[in-house]
Short mmCIF file of C-alpha atoms in Angstrom, two decimals:
data_model
loop_
_atom_site.label_atom_id
_atom_site.label_comp_id
_atom_site.label_asym_id
_atom_site.label_seq_id
_atom_site.Cartn_x
_atom_site.Cartn_y
_atom_site.Cartn_z
CA MET V 1092 66.34 30.79 21.06
CA SER V 1093 66.02 32.35 23.97
CA GLN V 1094 66.42 30.04 27.04
CA GLY V 1095 63.55 29.12 30.04
CA THR V 1096 63.62 30.25 33.43
CA ILE V 1097 61.03 28.39 35.54
CA ASP V 1098 61.81 25.21 37.39
CA ARG V 1099 61.40 22.17 35.77
CA ARG V 1100 60.43 19.91 39.04
CA ALA V 1101 57.73 23.02 40.13
CA VAL V 1102 56.48 22.33 36.56
CA VAL V 1103 55.62 18.51 36.50
CA ALA V 1104 54.54 18.91 39.83
CA THR V 1105 52.14 21.21 38.78
CA LEU V 1106 50.92 18.71 35.65
CA LEU V 1107 50.69 15.93 38.14
CA LYS V 1108 48.95 17.31 40.98
CA ASP V 1109 46.35 15.68 42.14
CA PRO V 1110 46.50 13.12 39.01
CA GLY V 1111 43.26 11.01 39.53
CA ASP V 1112 43.38 8.38 36.97
CA LEU V 1113 45.96 9.78 34.66
CA LEU V 1114 48.06 7.59 32.76
CA VAL V 1115 51.65 8.96 32.41
CA VAL V 1116 54.37 8.37 30.04
CA THR V 1117 58.00 9.92 30.69
CA GLY V 1118 60.61 10.26 28.32
CA LEU V 1119 64.08 8.85 29.54
CA GLY V 1120 66.51 11.20 31.38
CA ALA V 1121 65.10 14.17 33.42
CA ALA V 1122 61.64 14.21 32.30
CA THR V 1123 61.31 10.31 34.21
CA TYR V 1124 63.30 11.97 37.09
CA ASP V 1125 60.66 14.83 37.51
CA ALA V 1126 57.40 12.67 37.34
CA GLY V 1127 59.24 10.44 40.13
CA ALA V 1128 59.88 13.40 42.24
CA ALA V 1129 56.32 14.79 41.43
CA GLY V 1130 55.23 11.47 43.66
CA ASP V 1131 55.91 7.78 42.27
CA ARG V 1132 52.36 6.09 41.64
CA PRO V 1133 51.48 2.85 39.22
CA GLU V 1134 50.25 4.72 36.40
CA ASN V 1135 53.57 6.34 35.52
CA PHE V 1136 55.39 4.34 33.22
CA TYR V 1137 59.15 5.65 33.28
CA LEU V 1138 61.11 5.17 30.59
CA TRP V 1139 64.86 4.68 31.18
CA GLY V 1140 65.79 4.26 27.60
CA ALA V 1141 63.92 3.68 24.14
CA MET V 1142 64.49 7.20 23.25
CA GLY V 1143 62.14 8.95 21.03
CA GLY V 1144 59.12 6.48 21.85
CA ALA V 1145 57.51 7.90 24.86
CA VAL V 1146 54.76 9.51 22.24
CA MET V 1147 54.26 6.12 20.82
CA ILE V 1148 54.02 4.14 23.65
CA GLY V 1149 51.37 6.98 24.68
CA LEU V 1150 49.43 6.54 21.57
CA GLY V 1151 49.38 2.72 22.06
CA LEU V 1152 48.50 3.44 25.28
CA ALA V 1153 45.53 5.49 24.52
CA ILE V 1154 44.28 3.75 21.58
CA ALA V 1155 44.03 0.74 23.97
CA GLN V 1156 42.55 2.52 27.03
CA PRO V 1157 40.24 5.06 25.21
CA THR V 1158 38.17 6.01 28.38
CA ARG V 1159 41.11 6.77 30.02
CA ARG V 1160 43.14 10.14 29.62
CA VAL V 1161 47.10 9.85 28.66
CA LEU V 1162 49.88 12.32 29.24
CA VAL V 1163 53.58 12.16 27.66
CA ILE V 1164 56.13 14.22 29.32
CA THR V 1165 59.22 14.07 27.66
CA GLY V 1166 62.33 16.38 26.98
CA ASP V 1167 63.40 18.51 23.85
CA GLY V 1168 65.60 15.88 23.17
CA GLU V 1169 63.56 12.76 23.35
CA MET V 1170 60.87 14.65 21.44
CA LEU V 1171 63.37 15.62 18.84
CA MET V 1172 64.23 12.31 18.16
CA GLY V 1173 61.00 10.91 17.88
CA MET V 1174 59.53 13.89 15.69
CA GLY V 1175 57.93 11.94 13.04
CA SER V 1176 56.09 10.18 15.63
CA LEU V 1177 53.83 14.07 15.51
CA ALA V 1178 52.72 13.39 12.66
CA THR V 1179 51.76 9.62 13.13
CA VAL V 1180 49.83 10.69 16.22
CA ALA V 1181 48.28 13.79 14.34
CA ALA V 1182 47.10 11.15 12.03
CA GLN V 1183 45.71 9.15 14.05
CA ALA V 1184 43.87 12.12 15.87
CA PRO V 1185 43.47 10.39 19.92
CA ASP V 1186 41.01 12.52 21.75
CA ASN V 1187 42.03 11.07 24.86
CA PHE V 1188 46.29 12.08 24.54
CA ALA V 1189 48.24 15.28 25.18
CA VAL V 1190 52.03 15.69 24.98
CA ALA V 1191 54.02 18.05 27.43
CA VAL V 1192 57.75 18.52 26.23
CA LEU V 1193 59.79 20.22 28.80
CA ASP V 1194 61.98 22.19 26.65
CA ASN V 1195 65.54 23.42 28.17
CA GLY V 1196 67.20 23.69 24.71
CA GLN V 1197 69.95 21.38 25.74
CA PHE V 1198 70.76 17.48 26.15
CA GLY V 1199 71.17 17.59 29.81
CA GLU V 1200 72.45 14.16 30.68
CA THR V 1201 75.39 14.12 28.36
CA GLY V 1202 77.01 17.66 29.29
CA ALA V 1203 74.70 20.36 28.43
CA GLN V 1204 75.28 20.14 24.80
CA ARG V 1205 72.74 22.44 22.75
CA SER V 1206 69.92 20.73 21.52
CA HIS V 1207 68.03 21.98 18.36
CA THR V 1208 65.67 23.39 20.17
CA GLY V 1209 68.46 25.65 21.58
CA LEU V 1210 69.40 26.54 17.90
CA THR V 1211 66.67 26.45 15.48
CA THR V 1212 63.59 24.51 15.89
CA ASP V 1213 60.07 25.50 17.33
CA LEU V 1214 58.82 22.14 18.38
CA ALA V 1215 55.43 23.69 18.85
CA ALA V 1216 55.70 24.96 15.38
CA VAL V 1217 56.53 21.39 14.21
CA ALA V 1218 53.47 19.87 15.99
CA ALA V 1219 51.13 22.23 14.12
CA ALA V 1220 52.79 21.46 10.88
CA CYS V 1221 51.98 17.92 11.32
CA GLY V 1222 48.40 18.37 11.94
CA TRP V 1223 47.99 18.95 15.84
CA PRO V 1224 44.72 21.23 16.26
CA SER V 1225 46.23 22.85 19.37
CA VAL V 1226 50.11 23.46 20.14
CA SER V 1227 51.47 26.26 22.34
CA THR V 1228 54.73 27.32 24.10
CA LEU V 1229 54.57 28.27 27.65
CA ARG V 1230 57.36 30.29 29.77
CA THR V 1231 55.57 31.18 33.19
CA MET V 1232 54.28 29.24 35.88
CA ALA V 1233 50.97 30.85 35.50
CA GLU V 1234 50.69 29.57 32.09
CA VAL V 1235 51.69 26.32 32.78
CA GLU V 1236 49.36 26.32 35.73
CA ALA V 1237 46.44 27.32 33.29
CA ILE V 1238 47.12 24.81 30.83
CA SER V 1239 47.67 21.95 33.53
CA PRO V 1240 43.76 21.30 33.31
CA ARG V 1241 43.49 21.70 29.34
CA LEU V 1242 45.84 18.82 29.21
CA ARG V 1243 43.76 16.23 30.89
CA ARG V 1244 40.68 17.28 28.71
CA GLU V 1245 42.12 17.86 25.00
CA ARG V 1246 43.95 16.80 22.42
CA LEU V 1247 46.92 19.42 23.39
CA PHE V 1248 50.52 19.78 22.50
CA THR V 1249 52.63 22.06 24.46
CA VAL V 1250 56.33 22.99 25.02
CA ILE V 1251 57.32 24.32 28.34
CA LYS V 1252 60.13 26.36 28.13
CA ILE V 1253 62.27 25.40 31.43
CA SER V 1254 65.31 26.50 32.82
CA PRO V 1255 68.60 24.37 32.29
CA ALA V 1256 69.72 24.68 36.20
CA GLU V 1257 70.27 21.07 37.18
CA VAL V 1258 68.38 19.52 39.82
CA PRO V 1259 68.72 16.93 42.39
CA ARG V 1260 68.56 13.46 40.61
CA PHE V 1261 65.23 11.66 41.68
CA LEU V 1262 65.67 7.48 40.72
CA PRO V 1263 61.88 6.26 39.95
CA PRO V 1264 61.87 2.62 39.68
CA ARG V 1265 63.52 1.30 36.64
CA ASP V 1266 62.52 -2.65 36.30
CA GLY V 1267 60.29 -2.50 32.80
CA ALA V 1268 58.75 -5.72 33.65
CA LYS V 1269 57.44 -4.57 37.02
CA LEU V 1270 56.01 -0.99 35.53
CA THR V 1271 54.57 -2.76 33.20
CA ALA V 1272 52.93 -5.12 35.76
CA ARG V 1273 51.82 -2.52 38.17
CA MET V 1274 50.27 -0.64 34.92
CA HIS V 1275 48.19 -3.78 34.40
CA GLN V 1276 47.16 -3.94 37.94
CA ALA V 1277 46.56 0.00 38.30
CA LEU V 1278 44.02 -1.14 34.70
CA GLY V 1279 42.61 -3.85 35.80
CA ILE V 1280 44.26 -6.29 33.42
CA VAL V 1281 44.61 -9.76 34.73
CA GLY V 1282 46.71 -12.25 33.25
CA ASP V 1283 47.50 -12.25 29.63
CA PRO V 1284 45.32 -9.67 27.70
CA MET G 824 45.21 -4.88 -6.34
CA GLU G 825 45.05 -8.76 -6.69
CA HIS G 826 46.71 -10.72 -3.53
CA PRO G 827 47.52 -14.28 -2.80
CA ILE G 828 44.74 -16.25 -0.57
CA TRP G 829 47.28 -17.05 2.17
CA GLN G 830 47.49 -13.29 2.71
CA GLU G 831 43.78 -13.81 4.02
CA GLY G 832 44.65 -16.74 6.13
CA VAL G 833 47.50 -14.28 7.59
CA TYR G 834 44.70 -11.70 8.51
CA ALA G 835 42.59 -14.35 9.73
CA ALA G 836 45.30 -15.64 11.88
CA LEU G 837 46.22 -12.14 13.40
CA LYS G 838 42.26 -11.78 14.16
CA THR G 839 42.06 -14.85 15.90
CA ALA G 840 45.40 -14.07 17.64
CA GLY G 841 43.51 -11.15 19.17
CA VAL G 842 45.52 -8.69 17.48
CA ARG G 843 43.65 -4.99 17.82
CA GLN G 844 45.98 -2.38 16.68
CA LEU G 845 48.23 -2.82 13.25
CA GLY G 846 51.07 -0.51 12.73
CA TYR G 847 52.80 -0.25 9.01
CA VAL G 848 55.60 0.98 7.02
CA PRO G 849 53.81 0.04 4.00
CA ASP G 850 55.25 -2.60 1.65
CA ALA G 851 53.66 -4.11 -1.29
CA GLY G 852 53.72 -7.71 0.10
CA HIS G 853 51.68 -6.32 3.04
CA ALA G 854 49.12 -4.37 1.20
CA HIS G 855 46.02 -6.65 1.62
CA LEU G 856 46.71 -6.80 5.52
CA ILE G 857 46.70 -2.87 5.35
CA ASP G 858 43.72 -2.67 3.14
CA ALA G 859 41.73 -5.39 5.41
CA ALA G 860 42.90 -3.39 9.01
CA HIS G 861 41.50 -0.24 7.55
CA ALA G 862 38.49 -1.93 6.47
CA ASP G 863 38.12 -3.40 9.85
CA ASN G 864 36.42 -1.71 12.41
CA GLU G 865 37.46 -3.82 15.02
CA MET G 866 41.58 -3.08 14.42
CA ARG G 867 42.90 0.25 14.50
CA ALA G 868 45.51 0.68 11.70
CA VAL G 869 48.69 2.93 12.34
CA VAL G 870 50.63 4.05 9.54
CA LEU G 871 54.14 4.99 11.01
CA THR G 872 56.77 7.54 9.75
CA THR G 873 59.35 5.18 10.86
CA GLU G 874 59.53 1.40 11.85
CA GLU G 875 60.90 2.02 15.34
CA GLU G 876 57.69 4.06 16.01
CA GLY G 877 55.74 0.67 15.97
CA ILE G 878 57.98 -1.09 18.61
CA ALA G 879 57.08 1.73 20.71
CA LEU G 880 53.41 1.51 19.69
CA ALA G 881 53.36 -2.27 20.49
CA ALA G 882 54.55 -1.44 23.76
CA GLY G 883 51.85 0.96 24.60
CA ALA G 884 49.29 -1.29 22.99
CA TRP G 885 50.54 -4.18 25.55
CA LEU G 886 50.77 -1.66 28.23
CA GLY G 887 47.07 -0.81 28.02
CA GLY G 888 45.88 -4.65 27.34
CA GLN G 889 45.95 -4.58 23.78
CA ARG G 890 47.54 -6.89 21.36
CA SER G 891 49.28 -5.60 18.35
CA VAL G 892 51.37 -6.46 14.99
CA LEU G 893 53.77 -4.56 13.36
CA LEU G 894 54.27 -4.71 9.63
CA MET G 895 57.61 -3.64 7.55
CA GLN G 896 59.99 -4.45 4.95
CA SER G 897 63.45 -5.73 5.74
CA SER G 898 64.88 -2.31 5.60
CA GLY G 899 63.37 -1.20 7.90
CA VAL G 900 64.51 -3.60 10.17
CA GLY G 901 67.80 -1.97 10.85
CA ASN G 902 65.91 1.07 12.15
CA CYS G 903 64.47 -0.45 15.06
CA ILE G 904 67.37 -2.21 16.64
CA ASN G 905 67.81 -0.36 20.08
CA MET G 906 63.96 0.19 20.41
CA LEU G 907 63.74 -3.36 20.72
CA SER G 908 65.27 -3.04 24.38
CA LEU G 909 62.00 -1.63 25.24
CA PRO G 910 59.79 -4.69 24.69
CA ILE G 911 62.93 -6.85 25.97
CA ASN G 912 63.30 -4.58 29.25
CA CYS G 913 59.38 -4.94 29.93
CA ARG G 914 58.81 -8.56 29.09
CA MET G 915 56.21 -7.65 26.62
CA PRO G 916 55.25 -9.50 23.44
CA LEU G 917 55.96 -8.31 19.97
CA LEU G 918 54.70 -9.71 16.51
CA MET G 919 56.55 -8.46 13.60
CA LEU G 920 55.95 -9.42 10.15
CA VAL G 921 59.00 -8.67 7.92
CA THR G 922 58.74 -8.75 3.87
CA MET G 923 62.18 -9.55 2.44
CA ARG G 924 63.79 -7.63 -0.24
CA GLY G 925 67.27 -7.84 -1.15
CA GLU G 926 67.47 -11.65 -1.95
CA TRP G 927 65.20 -13.66 -4.41
CA GLY G 928 64.96 -12.27 -8.03
CA GLU G 929 66.01 -8.60 -6.16
CA PHE G 930 67.17 -5.62 -8.73
CA ASN G 931 68.04 -3.13 -6.50
CA PRO G 932 71.11 -2.94 -4.87
CA TRP G 933 70.42 -0.69 -2.18
CA GLN G 934 68.40 -3.45 -0.60
CA VAL G 935 70.65 -6.09 -0.60
CA PRO G 936 72.60 -5.21 2.66
CA MET G 937 70.22 -5.06 5.10
CA GLY G 938 68.12 -7.57 3.30
CA SER G 939 71.33 -9.87 4.08
CA ALA G 940 71.80 -8.91 7.59
CA THR G 941 67.81 -9.24 8.26
CA GLN G 942 67.57 -12.03 10.60
CA GLY G 943 71.24 -11.91 11.91
CA VAL G 944 70.46 -8.27 13.19
CA LEU G 945 67.23 -9.92 14.75
CA GLU G 946 68.69 -12.62 16.50
CA ARG G 947 71.25 -10.62 18.10
CA ALA G 948 68.93 -8.01 19.02
CA GLY G 949 66.87 -10.45 20.94
CA VAL G 950 64.47 -11.38 18.61
CA HIS G 951 63.39 -14.89 17.94
CA VAL G 952 62.80 -15.40 13.78
CA ARG G 953 61.00 -17.52 12.23
CA ARG G 954 61.22 -17.34 8.16
CA ALA G 955 58.51 -18.66 5.44
CA GLU G 956 59.52 -19.61 2.11
CA ARG G 957 56.39 -21.40 0.78
CA ALA G 958 52.72 -20.28 0.95
CA ASP G 959 51.45 -23.41 2.22
CA GLU G 960 52.94 -22.79 5.57
CA VAL G 961 52.81 -18.81 6.31
CA VAL G 962 49.82 -18.91 8.12
CA GLU G 963 50.19 -21.28 10.26
CA MET G 964 53.59 -19.96 11.09
CA VAL G 965 52.13 -16.62 11.75
CA ALA G 966 49.49 -18.08 14.22
CA ALA G 967 52.27 -20.21 16.00
CA SER G 968 54.51 -17.01 16.23
CA ALA G 969 51.54 -14.99 17.31
CA ALA G 970 51.20 -17.66 20.48
CA LEU G 971 54.78 -17.59 21.51
CA ALA G 972 55.06 -13.90 21.10
CA PHE G 973 51.79 -13.37 23.09
CA ASP G 974 51.94 -16.33 25.80
CA CYS G 975 55.57 -15.91 26.29
CA ARG G 976 55.88 -12.34 26.18
CA ILE G 977 58.85 -12.41 23.82
CA PRO G 978 59.48 -10.39 20.28
CA VAL G 979 59.14 -12.61 17.57
CA ALA G 980 59.66 -12.01 14.08
CA VAL G 981 58.13 -13.54 11.01
CA LEU G 982 60.24 -13.18 7.72
CA LEU G 983 58.25 -13.22 4.31
CA SER G 984 60.68 -14.30 1.98
CA GLN G 985 60.88 -12.34 -1.42
CA ARG G 986 60.29 -15.57 -2.98
CA LEU G 987 56.86 -15.80 -1.42
CA ILE G 988 55.99 -12.39 -1.89
CA GLY G 989 57.09 -12.38 -5.42
CA ALA G 990 60.21 -10.33 -6.78
CA LYS G 991 59.13 -6.55 -7.59
CA VAL G 992 58.40 -6.07 -11.35
CA TRP G 993 60.60 -3.25 -12.86
CA VAL G 994 59.30 -2.14 -15.65
CA LYS G 995 62.02 -0.70 -18.01
#
């Protein structure tokens, strides 16, 4: 499969521009760094572990907060580990939920080993086969800019082919208890849910 | 399907505890809870492809202000281990109900290794484990475990023994 060329930081900065009250869950590794670099905010929940869990955390959050929008931003490796969750989410059909996969076709954190999406797997086709009503694969910034508002309106699954080039590390907060507490505060959840 | 009366009590205890999302990988021993959840407009039943999805679902639910429960059988516990780092790091509650296989009257040897390891594996991963052997203790144990999980924000598993559930009957 051919590699992407667009810059991951520019992609995520576009997806998270003027975020409003968008709730964001990011998969571990570079997706977490990209979202932090776009501007840390209490409505961002960064994973630093729990690989394969980003989409399911987004689903639980979307069910609990039906009047808010949830966007999961993750990488191809994290999405591959949680591929079954694409079937689980499709079956639940949450209207307020979208997923953007930053796909560089490799495991960037561990030495740039090629991933399945860099070999044979088409994640957008997987999502479509699971029952997602709208899927896409993007390769240009113009396409990213066009889909960004739709990710805040529709139940979408989109794969964005990004350049595998390394970018500077940006390390957002990693204390899970604090990330949870500040999300609760942002949602107006006081005391024990 | 016929079910023992304590299963109704367990569902009522979950409702009393304020549970709003129920994730599950099916087991015959959970059949009543699953059916009751699907029939309940105030409960969201989420069928999972693998058990660790349910740990992440529960974390997302809590993040959004809802309580949840996760149902599985003992063979699924091993699938959850790394994902348990999520509620532990985030100081989130987790309530798991685990039907046991591989012990009382088991016919299928493939259930034995994980069944034998279930309690130890959960405890080593940081989960507080309770084990129900008798019908007359189950409802109270689930209610107390829900309080422990949600009030103290810790992961708690209730193991429902195979003797309690009834060994699966294999027709030869």
